[in-house]
Short mmCIF file of C-alpha atoms in Angstrom, two decimals:
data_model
loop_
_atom_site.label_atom_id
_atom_site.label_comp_id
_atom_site.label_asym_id
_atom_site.label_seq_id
_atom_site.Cartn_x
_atom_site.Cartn_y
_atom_site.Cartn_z
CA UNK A 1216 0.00 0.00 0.00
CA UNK A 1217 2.80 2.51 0.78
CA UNK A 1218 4.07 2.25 -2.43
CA UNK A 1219 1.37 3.37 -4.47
CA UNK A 1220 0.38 6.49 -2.46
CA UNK A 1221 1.29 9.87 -4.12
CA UNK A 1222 3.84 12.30 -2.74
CA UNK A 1223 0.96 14.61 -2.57
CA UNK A 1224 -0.92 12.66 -0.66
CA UNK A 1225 1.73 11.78 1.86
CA UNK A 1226 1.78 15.55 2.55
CA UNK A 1227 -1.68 16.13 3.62
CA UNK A 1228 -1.43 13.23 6.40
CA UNK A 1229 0.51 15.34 8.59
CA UNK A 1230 -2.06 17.90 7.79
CA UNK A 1231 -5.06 15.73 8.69
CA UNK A 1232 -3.24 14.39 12.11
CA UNK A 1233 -2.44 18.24 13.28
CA UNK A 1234 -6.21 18.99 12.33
CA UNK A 1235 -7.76 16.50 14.42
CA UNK A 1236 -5.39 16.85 16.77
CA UNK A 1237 -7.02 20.10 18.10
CA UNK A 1238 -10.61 18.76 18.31
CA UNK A 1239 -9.82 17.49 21.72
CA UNK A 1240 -12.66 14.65 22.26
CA UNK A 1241 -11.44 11.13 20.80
CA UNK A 1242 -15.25 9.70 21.69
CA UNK A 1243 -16.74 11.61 18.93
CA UNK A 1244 -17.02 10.95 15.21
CA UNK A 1245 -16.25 12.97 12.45
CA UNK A 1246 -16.93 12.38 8.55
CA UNK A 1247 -14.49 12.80 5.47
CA UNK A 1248 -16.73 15.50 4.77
CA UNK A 1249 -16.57 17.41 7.98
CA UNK A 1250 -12.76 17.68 7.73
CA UNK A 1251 -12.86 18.58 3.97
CA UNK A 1252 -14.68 21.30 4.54
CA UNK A 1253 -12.42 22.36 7.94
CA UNK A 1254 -9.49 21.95 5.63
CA UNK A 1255 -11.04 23.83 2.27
CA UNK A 1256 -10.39 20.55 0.54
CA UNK A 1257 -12.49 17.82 -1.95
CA UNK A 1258 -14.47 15.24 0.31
CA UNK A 1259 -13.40 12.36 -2.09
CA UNK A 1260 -9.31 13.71 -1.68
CA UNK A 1261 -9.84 13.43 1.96
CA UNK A 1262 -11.52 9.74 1.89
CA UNK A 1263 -9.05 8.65 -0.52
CA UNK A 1264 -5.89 9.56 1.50
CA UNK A 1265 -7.15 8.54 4.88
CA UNK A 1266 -7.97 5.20 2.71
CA UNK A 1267 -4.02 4.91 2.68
CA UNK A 1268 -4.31 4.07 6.31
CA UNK A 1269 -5.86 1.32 8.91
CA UNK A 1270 -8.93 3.32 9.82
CA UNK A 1271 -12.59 2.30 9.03
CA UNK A 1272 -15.06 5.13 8.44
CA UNK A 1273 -18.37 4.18 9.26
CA UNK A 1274 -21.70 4.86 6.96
CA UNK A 1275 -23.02 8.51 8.10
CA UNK A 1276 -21.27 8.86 11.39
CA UNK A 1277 -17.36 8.75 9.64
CA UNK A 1278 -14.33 7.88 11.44
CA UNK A 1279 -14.07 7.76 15.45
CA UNK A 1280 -11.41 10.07 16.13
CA UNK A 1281 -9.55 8.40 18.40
CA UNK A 1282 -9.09 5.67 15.76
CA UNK A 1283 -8.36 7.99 12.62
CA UNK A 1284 -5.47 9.78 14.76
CA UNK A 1285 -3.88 6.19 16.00
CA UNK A 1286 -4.61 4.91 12.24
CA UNK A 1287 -2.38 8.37 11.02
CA UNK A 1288 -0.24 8.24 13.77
CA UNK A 1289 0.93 4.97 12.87
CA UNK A 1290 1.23 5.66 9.19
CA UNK A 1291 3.78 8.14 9.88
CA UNK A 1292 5.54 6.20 12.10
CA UNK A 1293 5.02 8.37 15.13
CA UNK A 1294 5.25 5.98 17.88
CA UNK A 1295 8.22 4.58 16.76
CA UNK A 1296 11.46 6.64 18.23
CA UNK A 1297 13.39 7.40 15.78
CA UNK A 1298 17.14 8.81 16.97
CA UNK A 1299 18.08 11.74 14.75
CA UNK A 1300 21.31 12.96 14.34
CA UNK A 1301 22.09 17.18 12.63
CA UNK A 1302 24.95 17.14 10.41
CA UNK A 1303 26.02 21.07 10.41
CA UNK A 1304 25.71 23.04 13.65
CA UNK A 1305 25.01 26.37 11.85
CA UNK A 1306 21.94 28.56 11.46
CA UNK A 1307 19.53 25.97 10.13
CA UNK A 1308 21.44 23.26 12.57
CA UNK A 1309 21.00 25.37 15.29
CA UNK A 1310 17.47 26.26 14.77
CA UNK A 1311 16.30 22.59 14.42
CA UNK A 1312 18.07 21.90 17.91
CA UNK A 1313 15.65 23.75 19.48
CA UNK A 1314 12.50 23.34 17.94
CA UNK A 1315 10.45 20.80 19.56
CA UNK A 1316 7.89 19.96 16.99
CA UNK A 1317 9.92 16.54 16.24
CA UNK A 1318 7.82 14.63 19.45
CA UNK A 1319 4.86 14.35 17.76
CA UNK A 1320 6.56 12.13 15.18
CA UNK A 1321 8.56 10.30 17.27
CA UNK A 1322 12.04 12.05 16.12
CA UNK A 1323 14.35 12.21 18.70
CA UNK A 1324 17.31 14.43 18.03
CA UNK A 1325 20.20 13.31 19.67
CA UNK A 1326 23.10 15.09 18.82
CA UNK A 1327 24.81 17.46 15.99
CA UNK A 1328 28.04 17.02 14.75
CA UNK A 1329 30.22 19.56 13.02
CA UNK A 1330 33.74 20.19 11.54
CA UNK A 1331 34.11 23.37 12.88
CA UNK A 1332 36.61 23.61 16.12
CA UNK A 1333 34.98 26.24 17.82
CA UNK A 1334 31.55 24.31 17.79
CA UNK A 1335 32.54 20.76 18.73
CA UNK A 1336 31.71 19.98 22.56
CA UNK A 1337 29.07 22.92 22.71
CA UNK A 1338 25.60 22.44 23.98
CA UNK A 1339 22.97 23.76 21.58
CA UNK A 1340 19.63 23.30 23.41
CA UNK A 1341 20.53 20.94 25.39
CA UNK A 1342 21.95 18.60 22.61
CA UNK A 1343 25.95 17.85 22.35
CA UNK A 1344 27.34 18.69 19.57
CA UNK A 1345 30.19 16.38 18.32
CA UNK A 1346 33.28 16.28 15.99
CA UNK A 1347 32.32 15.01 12.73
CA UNK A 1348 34.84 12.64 12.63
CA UNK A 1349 33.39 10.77 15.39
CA UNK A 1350 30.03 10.28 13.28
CA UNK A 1351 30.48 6.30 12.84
CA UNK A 1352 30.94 6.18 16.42
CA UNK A 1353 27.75 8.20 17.03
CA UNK A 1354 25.28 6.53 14.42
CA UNK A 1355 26.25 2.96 16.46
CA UNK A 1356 26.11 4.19 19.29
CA UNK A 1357 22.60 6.05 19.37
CA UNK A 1358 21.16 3.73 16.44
CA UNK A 1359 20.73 6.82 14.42
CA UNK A 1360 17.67 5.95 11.49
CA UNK A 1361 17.23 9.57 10.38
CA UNK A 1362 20.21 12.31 9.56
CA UNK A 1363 19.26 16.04 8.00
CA UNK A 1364 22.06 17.45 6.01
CA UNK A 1365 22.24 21.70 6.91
CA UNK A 1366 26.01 22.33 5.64
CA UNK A 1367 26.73 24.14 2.37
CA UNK A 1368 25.90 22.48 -0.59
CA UNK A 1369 29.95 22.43 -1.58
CA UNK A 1370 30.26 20.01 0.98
CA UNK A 1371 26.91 17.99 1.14
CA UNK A 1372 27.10 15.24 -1.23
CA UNK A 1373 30.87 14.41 1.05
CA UNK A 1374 28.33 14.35 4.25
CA UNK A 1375 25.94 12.34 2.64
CA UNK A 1376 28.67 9.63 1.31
CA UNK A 1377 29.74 9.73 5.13
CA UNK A 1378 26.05 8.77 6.31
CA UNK A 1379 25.83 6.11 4.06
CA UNK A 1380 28.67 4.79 4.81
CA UNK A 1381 27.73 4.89 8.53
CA UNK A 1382 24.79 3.08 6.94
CA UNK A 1383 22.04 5.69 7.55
CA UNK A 1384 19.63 4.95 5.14
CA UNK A 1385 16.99 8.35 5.25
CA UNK A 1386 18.34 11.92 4.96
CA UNK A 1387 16.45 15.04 5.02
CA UNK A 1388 18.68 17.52 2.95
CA UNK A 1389 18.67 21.42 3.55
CA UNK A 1390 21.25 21.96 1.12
CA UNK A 1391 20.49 23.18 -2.29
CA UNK A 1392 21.61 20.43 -4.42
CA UNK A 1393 20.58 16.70 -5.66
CA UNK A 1394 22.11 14.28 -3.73
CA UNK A 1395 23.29 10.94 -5.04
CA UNK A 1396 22.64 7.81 -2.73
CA UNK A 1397 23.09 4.17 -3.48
CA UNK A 1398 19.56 2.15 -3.79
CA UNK A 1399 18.01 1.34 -0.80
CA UNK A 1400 18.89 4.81 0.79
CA UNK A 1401 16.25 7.99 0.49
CA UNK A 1402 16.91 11.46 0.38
CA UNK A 1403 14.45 13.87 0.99
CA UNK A 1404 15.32 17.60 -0.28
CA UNK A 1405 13.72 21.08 1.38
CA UNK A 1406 15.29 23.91 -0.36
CA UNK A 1407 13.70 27.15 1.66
CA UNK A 1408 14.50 29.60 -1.36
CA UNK A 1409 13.26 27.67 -4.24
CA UNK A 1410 10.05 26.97 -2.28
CA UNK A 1411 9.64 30.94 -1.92
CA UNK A 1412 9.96 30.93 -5.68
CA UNK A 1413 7.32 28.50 -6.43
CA UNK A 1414 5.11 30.14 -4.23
CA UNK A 1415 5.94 33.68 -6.58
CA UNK A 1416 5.68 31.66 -9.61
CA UNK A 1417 1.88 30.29 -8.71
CA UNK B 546 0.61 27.40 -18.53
CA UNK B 547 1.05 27.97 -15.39
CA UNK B 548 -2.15 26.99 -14.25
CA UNK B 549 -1.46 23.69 -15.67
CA UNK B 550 2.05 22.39 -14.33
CA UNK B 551 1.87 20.26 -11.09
CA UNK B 552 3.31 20.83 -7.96
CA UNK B 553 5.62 17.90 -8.54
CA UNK B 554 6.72 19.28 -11.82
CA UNK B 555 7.16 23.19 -10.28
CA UNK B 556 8.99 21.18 -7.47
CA UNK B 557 12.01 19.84 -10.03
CA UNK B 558 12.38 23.44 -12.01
CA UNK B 559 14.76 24.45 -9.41
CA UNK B 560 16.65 21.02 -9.37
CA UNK B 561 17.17 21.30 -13.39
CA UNK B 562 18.45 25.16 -12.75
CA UNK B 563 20.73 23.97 -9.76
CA UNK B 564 22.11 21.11 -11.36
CA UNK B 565 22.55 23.46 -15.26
CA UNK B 566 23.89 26.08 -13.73
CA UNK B 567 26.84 24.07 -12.24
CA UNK B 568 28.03 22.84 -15.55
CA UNK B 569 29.48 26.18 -16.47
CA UNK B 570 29.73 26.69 -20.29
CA UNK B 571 26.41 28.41 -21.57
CA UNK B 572 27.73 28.00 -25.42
CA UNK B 573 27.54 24.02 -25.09
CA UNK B 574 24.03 22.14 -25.92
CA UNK B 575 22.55 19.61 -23.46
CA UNK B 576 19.52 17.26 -24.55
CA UNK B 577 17.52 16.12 -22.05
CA UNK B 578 18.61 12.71 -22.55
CA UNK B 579 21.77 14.23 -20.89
CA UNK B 580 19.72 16.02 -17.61
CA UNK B 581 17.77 12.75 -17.00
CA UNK B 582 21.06 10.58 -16.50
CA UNK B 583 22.56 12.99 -14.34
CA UNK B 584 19.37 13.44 -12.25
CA UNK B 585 18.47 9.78 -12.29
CA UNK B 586 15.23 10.64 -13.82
CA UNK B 587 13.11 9.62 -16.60
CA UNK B 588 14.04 11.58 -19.77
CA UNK B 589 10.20 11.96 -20.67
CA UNK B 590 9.42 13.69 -17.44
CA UNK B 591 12.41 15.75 -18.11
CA UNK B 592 11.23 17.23 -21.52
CA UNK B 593 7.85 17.56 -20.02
CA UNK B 594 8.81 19.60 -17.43
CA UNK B 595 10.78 22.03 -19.16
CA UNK B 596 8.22 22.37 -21.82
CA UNK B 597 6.44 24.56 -19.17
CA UNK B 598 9.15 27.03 -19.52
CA UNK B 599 9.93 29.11 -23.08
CA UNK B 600 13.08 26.84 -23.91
CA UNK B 601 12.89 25.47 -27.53
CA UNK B 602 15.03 22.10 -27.32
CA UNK B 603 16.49 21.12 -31.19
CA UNK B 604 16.45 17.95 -32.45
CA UNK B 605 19.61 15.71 -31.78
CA UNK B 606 21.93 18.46 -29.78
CA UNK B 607 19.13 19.36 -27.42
CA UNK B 608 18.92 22.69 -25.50
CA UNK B 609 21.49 25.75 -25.88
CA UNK B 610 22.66 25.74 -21.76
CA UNK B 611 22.56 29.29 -21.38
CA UNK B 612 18.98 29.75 -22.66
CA UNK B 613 17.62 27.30 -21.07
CA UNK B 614 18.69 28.65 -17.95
CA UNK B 615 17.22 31.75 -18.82
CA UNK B 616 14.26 30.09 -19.45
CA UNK B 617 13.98 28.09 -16.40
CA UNK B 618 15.13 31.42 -14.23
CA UNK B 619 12.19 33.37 -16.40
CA UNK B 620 9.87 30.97 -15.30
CA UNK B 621 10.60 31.04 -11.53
CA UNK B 622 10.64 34.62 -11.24
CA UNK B 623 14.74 35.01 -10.85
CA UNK B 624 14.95 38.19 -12.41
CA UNK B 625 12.18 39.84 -10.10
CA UNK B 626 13.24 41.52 -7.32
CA UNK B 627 10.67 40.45 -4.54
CA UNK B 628 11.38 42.26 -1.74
CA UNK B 629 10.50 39.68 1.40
CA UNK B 630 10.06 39.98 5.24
CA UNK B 631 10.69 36.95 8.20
CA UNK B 632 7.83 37.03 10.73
CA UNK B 633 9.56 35.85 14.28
CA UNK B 634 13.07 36.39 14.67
CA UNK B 635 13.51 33.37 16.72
CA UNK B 636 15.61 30.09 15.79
CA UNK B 637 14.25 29.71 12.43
CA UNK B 638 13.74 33.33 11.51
CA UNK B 639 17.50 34.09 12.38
CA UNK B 640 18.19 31.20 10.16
CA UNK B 641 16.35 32.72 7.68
CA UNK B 642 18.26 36.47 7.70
CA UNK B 643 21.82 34.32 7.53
CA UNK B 644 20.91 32.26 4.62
CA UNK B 645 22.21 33.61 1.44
CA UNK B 646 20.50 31.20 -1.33
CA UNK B 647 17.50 33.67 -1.56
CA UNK B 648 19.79 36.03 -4.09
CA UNK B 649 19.52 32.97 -7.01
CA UNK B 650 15.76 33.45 -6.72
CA UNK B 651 15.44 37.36 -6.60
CA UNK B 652 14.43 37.04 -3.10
CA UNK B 653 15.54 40.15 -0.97
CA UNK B 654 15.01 39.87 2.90
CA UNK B 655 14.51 43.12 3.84
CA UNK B 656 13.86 42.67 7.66
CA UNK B 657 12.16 40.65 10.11
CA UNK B 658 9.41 41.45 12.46
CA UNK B 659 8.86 40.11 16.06
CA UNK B 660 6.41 41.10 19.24
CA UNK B 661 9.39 40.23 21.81
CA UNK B 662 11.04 43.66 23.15
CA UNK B 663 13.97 42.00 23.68
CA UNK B 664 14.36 41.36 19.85
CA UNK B 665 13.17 44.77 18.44
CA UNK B 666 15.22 47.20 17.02
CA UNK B 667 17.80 44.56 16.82
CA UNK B 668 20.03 43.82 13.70
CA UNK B 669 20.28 39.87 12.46
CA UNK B 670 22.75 39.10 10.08
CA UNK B 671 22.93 42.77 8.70
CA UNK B 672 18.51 42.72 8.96
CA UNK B 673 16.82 45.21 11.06
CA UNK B 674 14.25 43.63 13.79
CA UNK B 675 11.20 45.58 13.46
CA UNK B 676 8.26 45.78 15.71
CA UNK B 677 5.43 43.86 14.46
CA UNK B 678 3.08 46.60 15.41
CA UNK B 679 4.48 48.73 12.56
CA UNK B 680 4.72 45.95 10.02
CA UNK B 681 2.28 47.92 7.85
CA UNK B 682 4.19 50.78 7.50
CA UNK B 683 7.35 48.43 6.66
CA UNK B 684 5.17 46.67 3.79
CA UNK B 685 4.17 49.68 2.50
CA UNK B 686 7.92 51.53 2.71
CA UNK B 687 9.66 48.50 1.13
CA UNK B 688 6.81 47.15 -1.36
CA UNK B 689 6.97 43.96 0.53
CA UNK B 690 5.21 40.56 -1.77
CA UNK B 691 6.26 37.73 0.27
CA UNK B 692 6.46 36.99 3.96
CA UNK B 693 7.87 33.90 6.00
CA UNK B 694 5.71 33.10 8.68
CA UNK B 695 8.44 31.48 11.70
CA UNK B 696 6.36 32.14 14.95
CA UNK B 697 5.07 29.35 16.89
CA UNK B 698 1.84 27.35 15.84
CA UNK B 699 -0.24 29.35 18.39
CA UNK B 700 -0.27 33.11 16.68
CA UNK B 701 0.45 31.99 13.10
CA UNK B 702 -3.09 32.69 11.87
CA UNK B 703 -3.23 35.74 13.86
CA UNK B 704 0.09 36.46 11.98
CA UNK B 705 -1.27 35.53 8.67
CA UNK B 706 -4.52 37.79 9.25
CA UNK B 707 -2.32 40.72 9.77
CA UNK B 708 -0.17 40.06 6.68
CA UNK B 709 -3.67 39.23 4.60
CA UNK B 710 -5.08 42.84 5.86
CA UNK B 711 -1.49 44.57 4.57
CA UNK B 712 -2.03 42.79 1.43
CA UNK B 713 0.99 40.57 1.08
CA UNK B 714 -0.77 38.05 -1.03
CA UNK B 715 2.35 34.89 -0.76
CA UNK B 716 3.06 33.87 2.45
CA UNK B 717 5.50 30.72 3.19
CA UNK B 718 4.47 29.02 7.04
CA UNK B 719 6.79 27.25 8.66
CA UNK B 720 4.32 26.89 11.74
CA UNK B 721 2.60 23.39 11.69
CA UNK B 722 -0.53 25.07 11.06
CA UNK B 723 -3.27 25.00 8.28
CA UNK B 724 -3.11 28.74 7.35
CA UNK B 725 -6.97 30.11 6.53
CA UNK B 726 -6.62 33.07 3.63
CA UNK B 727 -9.21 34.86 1.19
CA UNK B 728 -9.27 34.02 -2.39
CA UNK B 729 -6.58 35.45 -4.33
CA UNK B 730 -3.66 34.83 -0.99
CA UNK B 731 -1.57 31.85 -1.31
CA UNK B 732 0.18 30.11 1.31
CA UNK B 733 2.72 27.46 1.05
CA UNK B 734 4.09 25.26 3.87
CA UNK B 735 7.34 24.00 5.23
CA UNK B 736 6.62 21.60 8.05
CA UNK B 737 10.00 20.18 8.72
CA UNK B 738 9.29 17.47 11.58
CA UNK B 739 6.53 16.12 8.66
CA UNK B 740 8.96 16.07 6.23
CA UNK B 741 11.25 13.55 8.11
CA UNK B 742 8.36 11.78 9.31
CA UNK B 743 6.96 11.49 5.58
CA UNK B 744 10.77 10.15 4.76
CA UNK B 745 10.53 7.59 7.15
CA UNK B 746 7.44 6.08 6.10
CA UNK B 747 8.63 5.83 2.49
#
């Protein structure tokens, strides 16, 4: 089943989950219809992706919501804990050590590591950050799934070779530029400034 | 056109114009052939997607490089100077004022607002911290188009109203929020802690 859902449908899950996430009560039901109008979408879009997961909607009353946020929640993976290391303590680094939106999925960021002297053995909210060199030793030691690339692209696709080689298989990048993995391993690119431009050119 | 390209397609323009405009030489031809290998793509897809743009590909030698970076910069507004302000000047939003990818896209941060006295009439990475109480007047004195949303989940719509009623009509949201605008306002979101949980279930 995962394999035949559309990226654009993957994105709306997390939209769903945060959604019903603020309607409080779990006893109550609520129909594909009464979130696709919440959510200024099609009511056939919104069956058709929450078909992509375990819950049942019933015949006029819809989905319980207790069930449809479990059914999500374990979709996405979110009760599985998933140790997350930051390659690059700089701006974007530093600014995804301290947000604190990665619970709800079940991301656990354990550390950063960096190349830079005068940032190895800091504490950046509350997370160590390490010498890159000592990234083998770190992935085994945490048993690091997830890695997000936020160094400059020069040096990216080096960092990624690295992970996989520390056998990291999933990697967020922040750097501007395709990386090439071997099969088996998944990158996953957010480029701030060229989403700003799709958003002008739209 | 526009109207007509998909998200997925609008999401690869900016890969093609990374990856062209680190082969240097704008004199040399490139088919798409060519751009498919070296994005490990299919070369149909490839064509397709730059068909949105105004590049004419010939028959065997393929696209002239430097128009069809042109093209591909045309299409995605490079040339446009879009003057742009951060919302929040917190982790993210600092993040924001260093990076310097925004140039390749005609983005120009011009300054970021916040609420927090502590942060006002500040200066991030050369970018004056404004009050947020006089973010009309800055809209109006630097003919702001875009805004990036980086407050927490809590006040982003509150954030989103105010931009809506000083008629910035693109607005990118990194809160984990489902924005609410009129017809005719966009807004696009970055939810990062999605993202990795989206790359883990794939």
């Amino acid at each position: 089943m995962k394999n035949e859902i559309s990226e654009a449908s993957l994105q709306r899950l997390p939209v769903y989950l945060n959604y019903l996430k603020t309607l409080g009560d779990g006893e109550r039901f609520i129909s594909s219809g009464a979130i696709a109008r919440a959510l200024n979408m099609g009511e056939v879009l919104v069956r058709k992706d929450l078909a992509f997961t375990s819950a049942q909607g019933r015949t006029r009353v819809g989905y319980k919501l207790s069930e449809l946020v479990s059914a999500l929640e374990e979709y996405l993976g979110c009760n599985e804990k998933k140790n997350t290391v930051i390659i690059g303590a700089g701006e974007v680094g530093q600014a995804l050590l301290a947000y604190g939106g990665f619970k709800n999925y079940g991301i656990e960021i354990v550390a950063a590591f960096d190349s830079d002297e005068k940032k190895i053995n800091t504490v950046v909210s509350q997370k160590p950050v390490k010498d890159i060199a000592e990234l083998k030793q770190g992935v085994d030691e945490y048993g690091v799934k997830l890695a997000v690339i936020c160094v400059p692209a020069a040096v990216a696709q080096e960092v990624a070779d690295s992970l996989v080689n520390c056998g990291v298989k999933k990697i967020l990048n922040f750097a501007p530029v395709l990386l090439q993995v071997p099969e088996g391993f998944t990158v996953r690119n957010i480029d701030v400034a060229a989403n700003l431009a799709i958003l002008w050119s739209t």
